[in-house]
Short mmCIF file of C-alpha atoms in Angstrom, two decimals:
data_model
loop_
_atom_site.label_atom_id
_atom_site.label_comp_id
_atom_site.label_asym_id
_atom_site.label_seq_id
_atom_site.Cartn_x
_atom_site.Cartn_y
_atom_site.Cartn_z
CA MET C 1 184.29 -95.40 33.99
CA GLU C 2 184.30 -97.54 30.90
CA PHE C 3 181.29 -99.76 30.31
CA ASN C 4 182.21 -103.19 29.12
CA GLU C 5 180.02 -105.61 27.21
CA PHE C 6 179.10 -107.71 30.25
CA PHE C 7 177.88 -104.72 32.26
CA VAL C 8 175.69 -103.47 29.43
CA SER C 9 174.28 -106.95 28.88
CA GLY C 10 173.54 -107.35 32.57
CA MET C 11 171.80 -103.98 32.79
CA ARG C 12 169.75 -104.83 29.69
CA LEU C 13 168.56 -108.07 31.30
CA LEU C 14 167.84 -106.28 34.59
CA ALA C 15 165.75 -103.70 32.72
CA ALA C 16 163.84 -106.51 30.98
CA GLY C 17 163.09 -108.07 34.35
CA LEU C 18 161.90 -104.74 35.73
CA ALA C 19 159.71 -104.26 32.66
CA MET C 20 157.87 -107.44 33.60
CA VAL C 21 156.82 -105.85 36.91
CA GLY C 22 153.86 -104.48 34.94
CA THR C 23 152.39 -107.95 34.81
CA ILE C 24 151.74 -107.86 38.57
CA GLY C 25 148.97 -105.31 38.10
CA ALA C 26 147.47 -107.30 35.26
CA GLY C 27 147.40 -110.44 37.36
CA LEU C 28 145.76 -108.65 40.27
CA GLY C 29 143.23 -107.00 37.96
CA ILE C 30 142.23 -110.27 36.33
CA GLY C 31 141.97 -111.95 39.72
CA LEU C 32 139.75 -109.22 41.12
CA ALA C 33 137.57 -109.21 37.99
CA GLY C 34 137.13 -112.96 38.21
CA SER C 35 136.35 -112.81 41.90
CA GLY C 36 133.75 -110.10 41.39
CA ALA C 37 132.18 -112.01 38.51
CA VAL C 38 131.86 -115.19 40.55
CA GLN C 39 130.30 -113.29 43.44
CA GLY C 40 127.92 -111.49 41.10
CA ILE C 41 126.82 -114.71 39.44
CA ALA C 42 126.31 -116.31 42.85
CA ARG C 43 124.05 -113.46 43.92
CA ASN C 44 122.16 -113.18 40.63
CA PRO C 45 122.36 -116.32 38.47
CA ASP C 46 119.97 -114.86 35.88
CA ALA C 47 122.55 -112.21 34.92
CA ALA C 48 125.35 -114.75 34.39
CA GLY C 49 125.65 -114.09 30.66
CA THR C 50 126.03 -110.31 31.01
CA ILE C 51 128.43 -110.63 33.93
CA GLN C 52 130.57 -113.17 32.09
CA VAL C 53 130.85 -110.99 28.97
CA ASN C 54 131.84 -107.95 31.05
CA MET C 55 134.40 -110.00 32.99
CA ILE C 56 136.01 -111.33 29.83
CA LEU C 57 136.20 -107.81 28.41
CA ALA C 58 137.81 -106.49 31.61
CA ALA C 59 140.29 -109.39 31.61
CA ALA C 60 141.23 -108.64 28.01
CA PHE C 61 141.97 -105.00 28.82
CA ALA C 62 143.99 -105.97 31.88
CA GLU C 63 145.91 -108.60 29.91
CA ALA C 64 146.85 -105.99 27.30
CA VAL C 65 149.10 -104.32 29.89
CA ALA C 66 150.90 -107.61 30.51
CA ILE C 67 151.36 -108.16 26.78
CA TYR C 68 152.87 -104.67 26.38
CA SER C 69 155.25 -105.36 29.27
CA LEU C 70 156.27 -108.63 27.65
CA LEU C 71 156.91 -106.91 24.32
CA VAL C 72 159.10 -104.28 25.99
CA ALA C 73 161.06 -107.00 27.80
CA LEU C 74 161.55 -108.99 24.60
CA VAL C 75 162.77 -105.91 22.75
CA LEU C 76 165.23 -105.18 25.55
CA VAL C 77 166.56 -108.74 25.54
CA PHE C 78 166.75 -109.48 21.84
CA ALA C 79 166.73 -106.22 19.85
CA ALA C 80 168.50 -103.66 22.03
CA GLY C 81 172.22 -103.33 22.21
#
């Protein structure tokens, strides 16, 4: 079976779309971190500063996964092939 240009291009775009599946986990992680932070601040308003700093740090680590997925997808779309 000979692979033509359109098939390879389509598979490259499909792979880029599948690479973005990694952002689902990042979105869920950030949502859960935010939810936990709001509940923690509601229970203990005096610890709001510490909770907020920890939530922002957790969101940054979770967002790193989404950024890596985006970079892989961009490489597949623009640099590969």
